[in-house]
Structure formats: structure tokens, C-alpha cells
Amino acid sequence: MKIELIKGDITSITADAIVNAANTSLLGGGGVDGAIHKKGGKAILEECIAIRNRQGGCATGQAVITTAGLLPAKFVIHTVGPVWNGGHKKENELLRSCYLNSLKLAYDHQLKTIAFPGISTGIYHFPKEKAAEIALQAVQDFENIAAFDKIIFVCFDDENYEIYQKLSSPLNPVL
Ligand code: AR6
């Protein structure tokens, strides 16, 4: 398993799955969620609505999977990160659950490559360095991580990219 770091737009990534930083409604929003629905087309929203009708959206820390519509990826895994509220509302645990549940869903679908954005580090204001530490630790801790070929962290902003570069280089000398 290889960890790759990319600076750019996750909607352009070719992978078995890209992860969306969604909200509990699954009906779209701004940030990476808005970009995925805009470029991926209506098939993604249709599947999100079907999931919502079946199970009432997606709870914080959980994940669901849909088609990737018109995107180059095969699937979108929608996970709902915690809103940062000072750190005493189980934000760390919930963010870790986002990564672990997304990896579990990908593993259950026999997916080999998965790309993550910095979940919760935009509109939800999770501190970026802490979020990156949690993301990298969750990947290392996932019990079936060896089944994956590649885990990609896609950083949209310079600050996240620099943080991931700093934190991930000891884990992966190829970075
Ligand atoms: N590709 C990769 N990363 C991106 C992209 C992109 N195209 N666009 C933004 N980012 P955010 P959140 C980065 O705000 O904080 C939505 O309205 C961005 O720089 O998208 O989890 C949802 O519907 C940041 O590092 O998600 C929810 O209501 C990271 O993605 C709410 O925002 C996450 O930023 C979720 O907030």
C-alpha cells in the first residue's frame, strides 16, 4: 500500500473511489461537496436521495457510497465530518470514524484506490494540522489497509498541502 499526496481538485482524480465531505442531509452543499455534485451530474444526487429516503441521510462519522456519475472515479463515498466546536464534542473521534468508515466501505466493495479530501477542514473549521494527524493515523490503523494499492490525500489549499507533506513524509519515503 502506497500513500500519495496530491495538490489539486479531487473531482479530477482517477481512483476507485473519491471521498466527499458531505453533510447529514446528503443533498449537496458548498466546498468539495458542491464541486463533486456539479461535475459528477445528477446521478450522484439521485442515489443520495434514494439513500436518504431509505435511512434518513447519513450521521456524522458515518459513510455511504454512490456512483461517481460523470467523474473519472468509479464511486463517491460520502462521509459527514464533525463541525469543529472547540474539541469537546467528540470531534476527534468522529473525524477518525469518517476515515475508518470510508475505508471499510471501500474495502467491502473490493476497491483498491481511494482519494480523501481534508474532511471538516473547510466550512466545518476543524484545525487543519490536527485533522491531518487524525487522517494519517486512521489510515495506518485500519485493519485491512494492506488490501489497498493506494491511498491518496488530495489537498486543495496550500496550507493543507504543506501540513500533509510535513506529517506524511516519515511514513512514506517516496513522497
Ligand atoms: N478538491 C479537493 N479538496 C477540496 C475541494 C476540491 N474540489 N474543494 C474544497 N476542498 P469543505 P467540510 C477542500 O468546506 O469542512 C459543504 O457545504 C477544502 O480546502 O468542502 O467538511 C458540505 O455540504 C478543505 O480542506 O468541507 C457540508 O455542509 C476540505 O476540502 C460542509 O461543507 C473540506 O472543506 C462540510 O464542511
mmCIF file of C-alpha atoms and ligand atoms in Angstrom:
data_model
loop_
_atom_site.group_PDB
_atom_site.id
_atom_site.type_symbol
_atom_site.label_atom_id
_atom_site.label_comp_id
_atom_site.label_asym_id
_atom_site.label_seq_id
_atom_site.Cartn_x
_atom_site.Cartn_y
_atom_site.Cartn_z
ATOM 1 C CA MET A 1 0.000 0.000 0.000
ATOM 2 C CA LYS A 2 1.296 3.389 -1.012
ATOM 3 C CA ILE A 3 0.328 6.805 0.334
ATOM 4 C CA GLU A 4 0.266 9.558 -2.264
ATOM 5 C CA LEU A 5 -0.109 13.278 -1.746
ATOM 6 C CA ILE A 6 -1.601 15.440 -4.483
ATOM 7 C CA LYS A 7 -2.296 19.146 -4.559
ATOM 8 C CA GLY A 8 -5.415 19.878 -6.579
ATOM 9 C CA ASP A 9 -9.061 19.184 -7.217
ATOM 10 C CA ILE A 10 -10.402 15.785 -6.110
ATOM 11 C CA THR A 11 -13.030 15.806 -8.884
ATOM 12 C CA SER A 12 -10.210 15.274 -11.415
ATOM 13 C CA ILE A 13 -8.761 12.228 -9.673
ATOM 14 C CA THR A 14 -8.973 8.803 -11.285
ATOM 15 C CA ALA A 15 -9.410 6.332 -8.432
ATOM 16 C CA ASP A 16 -11.802 3.557 -7.487
ATOM 17 C CA ALA A 17 -13.389 5.980 -5.031
ATOM 18 C CA ILE A 18 -13.126 9.619 -4.075
ATOM 19 C CA VAL A 19 -14.441 10.703 -0.693
ATOM 20 C CA ASN A 20 -16.869 13.581 -0.325
ATOM 21 C CA ALA A 21 -17.036 15.823 2.764
ATOM 22 C CA ALA A 22 -20.833 15.846 2.809
ATOM 23 C CA ASN A 23 -23.453 16.891 5.352
ATOM 24 C CA THR A 24 -26.090 14.787 7.098
ATOM 25 C CA SER A 25 -28.770 15.666 4.504
ATOM 26 C CA LEU A 26 -26.711 14.162 1.636
ATOM 27 C CA LEU A 27 -28.343 16.787 -0.583
ATOM 28 C CA GLY A 28 -25.163 18.653 -1.520
ATOM 29 C CA GLY A 29 -23.701 21.934 -0.347
ATOM 30 C CA GLY A 30 -20.609 24.084 -0.920
ATOM 31 C CA GLY A 31 -16.896 23.250 -0.881
ATOM 32 C CA VAL A 32 -15.807 19.863 -2.158
ATOM 33 C CA ASP A 33 -19.413 18.589 -1.893
ATOM 34 C CA GLY A 34 -20.622 21.289 -4.294
ATOM 35 C CA ALA A 35 -17.759 20.584 -6.708
ATOM 36 C CA ILE A 36 -18.444 16.813 -6.748
ATOM 37 C CA HIS A 37 -22.173 17.194 -7.416
ATOM 38 C CA LYS A 38 -21.620 19.915 -10.020
ATOM 39 C CA LYS A 39 -19.085 17.965 -12.052
ATOM 40 C CA GLY A 40 -20.489 14.473 -11.349
ATOM 41 C CA GLY A 41 -24.006 15.272 -12.514
ATOM 42 C CA LYS A 42 -27.448 14.305 -11.310
ATOM 43 C CA ALA A 43 -26.890 10.548 -10.973
ATOM 44 C CA ILE A 44 -24.988 11.169 -7.713
ATOM 45 C CA LEU A 45 -27.786 13.262 -6.212
ATOM 46 C CA GLU A 46 -30.393 10.716 -7.289
ATOM 47 C CA GLU A 47 -28.578 7.948 -5.400
ATOM 48 C CA CYS A 48 -28.093 10.249 -2.390
ATOM 49 C CA ILE A 49 -31.845 10.949 -2.344
ATOM 50 C CA ALA A 50 -32.579 7.204 -2.516
ATOM 51 C CA ILE A 51 -30.253 6.580 0.467
ATOM 52 C CA ARG A 52 -31.865 9.476 2.338
ATOM 53 C CA ASN A 53 -35.332 8.048 1.693
ATOM 54 C CA ARG A 54 -34.159 4.638 2.891
ATOM 55 C CA GLN A 55 -32.183 5.583 6.004
ATOM 56 C CA GLY A 56 -32.730 9.304 6.596
ATOM 57 C CA GLY A 57 -29.398 10.744 5.441
ATOM 58 C CA CYS A 58 -26.004 9.991 6.958
ATOM 59 C CA ALA A 59 -24.976 10.549 10.577
ATOM 60 C CA THR A 60 -21.779 12.384 11.483
ATOM 61 C CA GLY A 61 -18.828 9.969 11.337
ATOM 62 C CA GLN A 62 -20.662 7.522 9.056
ATOM 63 C CA ALA A 63 -20.270 6.950 5.301
ATOM 64 C CA VAL A 64 -22.379 5.877 2.317
ATOM 65 C CA ILE A 65 -21.416 5.000 -1.262
ATOM 66 C CA THR A 66 -22.873 6.086 -4.620
ATOM 67 C CA THR A 67 -21.940 6.138 -8.267
ATOM 68 C CA ALA A 68 -19.448 8.817 -9.299
ATOM 69 C CA GLY A 69 -21.634 9.802 -12.246
ATOM 70 C CA LEU A 70 -19.622 11.738 -14.815
ATOM 71 C CA LEU A 71 -16.451 11.924 -12.696
ATOM 72 C CA PRO A 72 -13.335 9.905 -13.597
ATOM 73 C CA ALA A 73 -13.591 7.962 -10.304
ATOM 74 C CA LYS A 74 -15.809 4.858 -10.126
ATOM 75 C CA PHE A 75 -17.569 5.649 -6.834
ATOM 76 C CA VAL A 76 -18.094 8.510 -4.422
ATOM 77 C CA ILE A 77 -18.013 7.709 -0.713
ATOM 78 C CA HIS A 78 -19.925 10.411 1.136
ATOM 79 C CA THR A 79 -18.898 10.888 4.745
ATOM 80 C CA VAL A 80 -20.031 13.536 7.202
ATOM 81 C CA GLY A 81 -17.306 15.181 9.220
ATOM 82 C CA PRO A 82 -17.893 16.891 12.567
ATOM 83 C CA VAL A 83 -18.323 20.645 12.832
ATOM 84 C CA TRP A 84 -15.424 21.933 14.995
ATOM 85 C CA ASN A 85 -16.881 23.088 18.261
ATOM 86 C CA GLY A 86 -13.808 23.619 20.409
ATOM 87 C CA GLY A 87 -12.830 19.955 20.691
ATOM 88 C CA HIS A 88 -15.113 18.781 23.483
ATOM 89 C CA LYS A 89 -17.905 17.343 21.335
ATOM 90 C CA LYS A 90 -16.076 14.159 20.291
ATOM 91 C CA GLU A 91 -14.822 15.922 17.148
ATOM 92 C CA ASN A 92 -11.540 13.931 17.055
ATOM 93 C CA GLU A 93 -13.271 10.553 17.393
ATOM 94 C CA LEU A 94 -15.929 11.470 14.843
ATOM 95 C CA LEU A 95 -13.328 12.596 12.300
ATOM 96 C CA ARG A 96 -11.371 9.378 12.813
ATOM 97 C CA SER A 97 -14.636 7.439 12.249
ATOM 98 C CA CYS A 98 -15.109 9.247 8.912
ATOM 99 C CA TYR A 99 -11.780 7.882 7.661
ATOM 100 C CA LEU A 100 -12.227 4.394 9.129
ATOM 101 C CA ASN A 101 -15.835 4.008 7.901
ATOM 102 C CA SER A 102 -14.907 5.273 4.425
ATOM 103 C CA LEU A 103 -12.030 2.779 4.268
ATOM 104 C CA LYS A 104 -14.340 -0.012 5.470
ATOM 105 C CA LEU A 105 -16.917 0.772 2.791
ATOM 106 C CA ALA A 106 -14.204 0.804 0.131
ATOM 107 C CA TYR A 107 -12.758 -2.464 1.440
ATOM 108 C CA ASP A 108 -16.216 -4.095 1.472
ATOM 109 C CA HIS A 109 -16.586 -3.137 -2.210
ATOM 110 C CA GLN A 110 -13.132 -4.541 -3.040
ATOM 111 C CA LEU A 111 -11.853 -1.101 -4.044
ATOM 112 C CA LYS A 112 -8.100 -0.682 -4.317
ATOM 113 C CA THR A 113 -7.531 3.066 -4.596
ATOM 114 C CA ILE A 114 -9.251 5.801 -2.596
ATOM 115 C CA ALA A 115 -8.753 9.570 -2.524
ATOM 116 C CA PHE A 116 -9.573 11.701 0.523
ATOM 117 C CA PRO A 117 -10.003 15.461 0.865
ATOM 118 C CA GLY A 118 -9.266 17.147 4.198
ATOM 119 C CA ILE A 119 -12.644 16.276 5.720
ATOM 120 C CA SER A 120 -14.050 19.019 8.012
ATOM 121 C CA THR A 121 -11.130 21.399 7.353
ATOM 122 C CA GLY A 122 -13.148 23.886 5.281
ATOM 123 C CA ILE A 123 -16.615 25.122 6.166
ATOM 124 C CA TYR A 124 -16.623 22.917 9.319
ATOM 125 C CA HIS A 125 -13.426 24.639 10.651
ATOM 126 C CA PHE A 126 -11.619 21.607 12.099
ATOM 127 C CA PRO A 127 -7.989 22.658 12.845
ATOM 128 C CA LYS A 128 -6.017 21.501 9.819
ATOM 129 C CA GLU A 129 -2.926 20.050 11.484
ATOM 130 C CA LYS A 130 -4.962 18.016 13.980
ATOM 131 C CA ALA A 131 -7.226 16.823 11.150
ATOM 132 C CA ALA A 132 -4.233 15.677 9.079
ATOM 133 C CA GLU A 133 -2.754 13.804 12.072
ATOM 134 C CA ILE A 134 -6.080 12.020 12.576
ATOM 135 C CA ALA A 135 -6.371 11.170 8.853
ATOM 136 C CA LEU A 136 -2.858 9.707 8.638
ATOM 137 C CA GLN A 137 -3.235 7.802 11.901
ATOM 138 C CA ALA A 138 -6.596 6.326 10.859
ATOM 139 C CA VAL A 139 -5.118 5.041 7.605
ATOM 140 C CA GLN A 140 -2.230 3.408 9.461
ATOM 141 C CA ASP A 141 -4.612 1.849 11.994
ATOM 142 C CA PHE A 142 -7.175 0.451 9.527
ATOM 143 C CA GLU A 143 -7.022 -3.309 9.937
ATOM 144 C CA ASN A 144 -7.311 -4.189 6.228
ATOM 145 C CA ILE A 145 -5.119 -1.421 4.857
ATOM 146 C CA ALA A 146 -2.838 -3.921 3.086
ATOM 147 C CA ALA A 147 -5.721 -4.768 0.721
ATOM 148 C CA PHE A 148 -5.427 -1.294 -0.851
ATOM 149 C CA ASP A 149 -2.969 -0.363 -3.596
ATOM 150 C CA LYS A 150 -3.027 3.348 -2.969
ATOM 151 C CA ILE A 151 -4.442 5.919 -0.543
ATOM 152 C CA ILE A 152 -4.399 9.430 -1.990
ATOM 153 C CA PHE A 153 -4.681 12.601 0.080
ATOM 154 C CA VAL A 154 -5.842 15.457 -2.110
ATOM 155 C CA CYS A 155 -5.077 18.910 -0.729
ATOM 156 C CA PHE A 156 -6.902 21.804 -2.302
ATOM 157 C CA ASP A 157 -5.254 24.600 -0.351
ATOM 158 C CA ASP A 158 -1.553 25.314 0.181
ATOM 159 C CA GLU A 159 -1.809 25.133 3.964
ATOM 160 C CA ASN A 160 -3.192 21.576 3.960
ATOM 161 C CA TYR A 161 -0.654 20.505 1.346
ATOM 162 C CA GLU A 162 2.255 21.766 3.453
ATOM 163 C CA ILE A 163 0.862 20.122 6.592
ATOM 164 C CA TYR A 164 0.411 16.749 4.856
ATOM 165 C CA GLN A 165 3.896 16.981 3.329
ATOM 166 C CA LYS A 166 5.395 17.545 6.757
ATOM 167 C CA LEU A 167 3.400 14.813 8.508
ATOM 168 C CA SER A 168 3.383 12.112 5.859
ATOM 169 C CA SER A 169 6.998 12.126 4.707
ATOM 170 C CA PRO A 170 8.276 9.985 7.597
ATOM 171 C CA LEU A 171 5.577 7.420 6.740
ATOM 172 C CA ASN A 172 6.359 7.241 3.085
ATOM 173 C CA PRO A 173 9.834 7.952 1.742
ATOM 174 C CA VAL A 174 8.530 8.239 -1.830
ATOM 175 C CA LEU A 175 6.620 11.419 -1.035
HETATM 176 N N1 AR6 B 1 -10.995 19.030 -4.144
HETATM 177 C C1 AR6 B 1 -10.334 18.704 -3.016
HETATM 178 N N2 AR6 B 1 -10.498 19.367 -1.859
HETATM 179 C C2 AR6 B 1 -11.356 20.419 -1.863
HETATM 180 C C3 AR6 B 1 -12.088 20.825 -2.991
HETATM 181 C C4 AR6 B 1 -11.875 20.082 -4.185
HETATM 182 N N3 AR6 B 1 -12.525 20.362 -5.311
HETATM 183 N N4 AR6 B 1 -12.855 21.896 -2.643
HETATM 184 C C5 AR6 B 1 -12.599 22.168 -1.343
HETATM 185 N N5 AR6 B 1 -11.687 21.282 -0.876
HETATM 186 P P1 AR6 B 1 -15.305 21.648 2.785
HETATM 187 P P2 AR6 B 1 -16.118 20.495 5.369
HETATM 188 C C6 AR6 B 1 -11.104 21.146 0.463
HETATM 189 O O1 AR6 B 1 -15.705 23.011 3.199
HETATM 190 O O2 AR6 B 1 -15.231 21.429 6.101
HETATM 191 C C7 AR6 B 1 -20.293 21.555 2.436
HETATM 192 O O3 AR6 B 1 -21.223 22.600 2.256
HETATM 193 C C8 AR6 B 1 -11.095 22.373 1.351
HETATM 194 O O4 AR6 B 1 -9.967 23.191 1.078
HETATM 195 O O5 AR6 B 1 -15.629 21.211 1.411
HETATM 196 O O6 AR6 B 1 -16.115 19.045 5.737
HETATM 197 C C9 AR6 B 1 -20.958 20.255 2.877
HETATM 198 O O7 AR6 B 1 -22.240 20.083 2.274
HETATM 199 C C10 AR6 B 1 -11.000 21.731 2.722
HETATM 200 O O8 AR6 B 1 -9.644 21.460 3.055
HETATM 201 O O9 AR6 B 1 -15.937 20.518 3.773
HETATM 202 C C11 AR6 B 1 -21.072 20.439 4.355
HETATM 203 O O10 AR6 B 1 -22.209 21.211 4.700
HETATM 204 C C12 AR6 B 1 -11.711 20.396 2.555
HETATM 205 O O11 AR6 B 1 -11.878 20.202 1.153
HETATM 206 C C13 AR6 B 1 -19.815 21.223 4.701
HETATM 207 O O12 AR6 B 1 -19.433 21.897 3.504
HETATM 208 C C14 AR6 B 1 -13.068 20.319 3.218
HETATM 209 O O13 AR6 B 1 -13.732 21.550 3.040
HETATM 210 C C15 AR6 B 1 -18.685 20.301 5.087
HETATM 211 O O14 AR6 B 1 -17.597 21.059 5.525
#
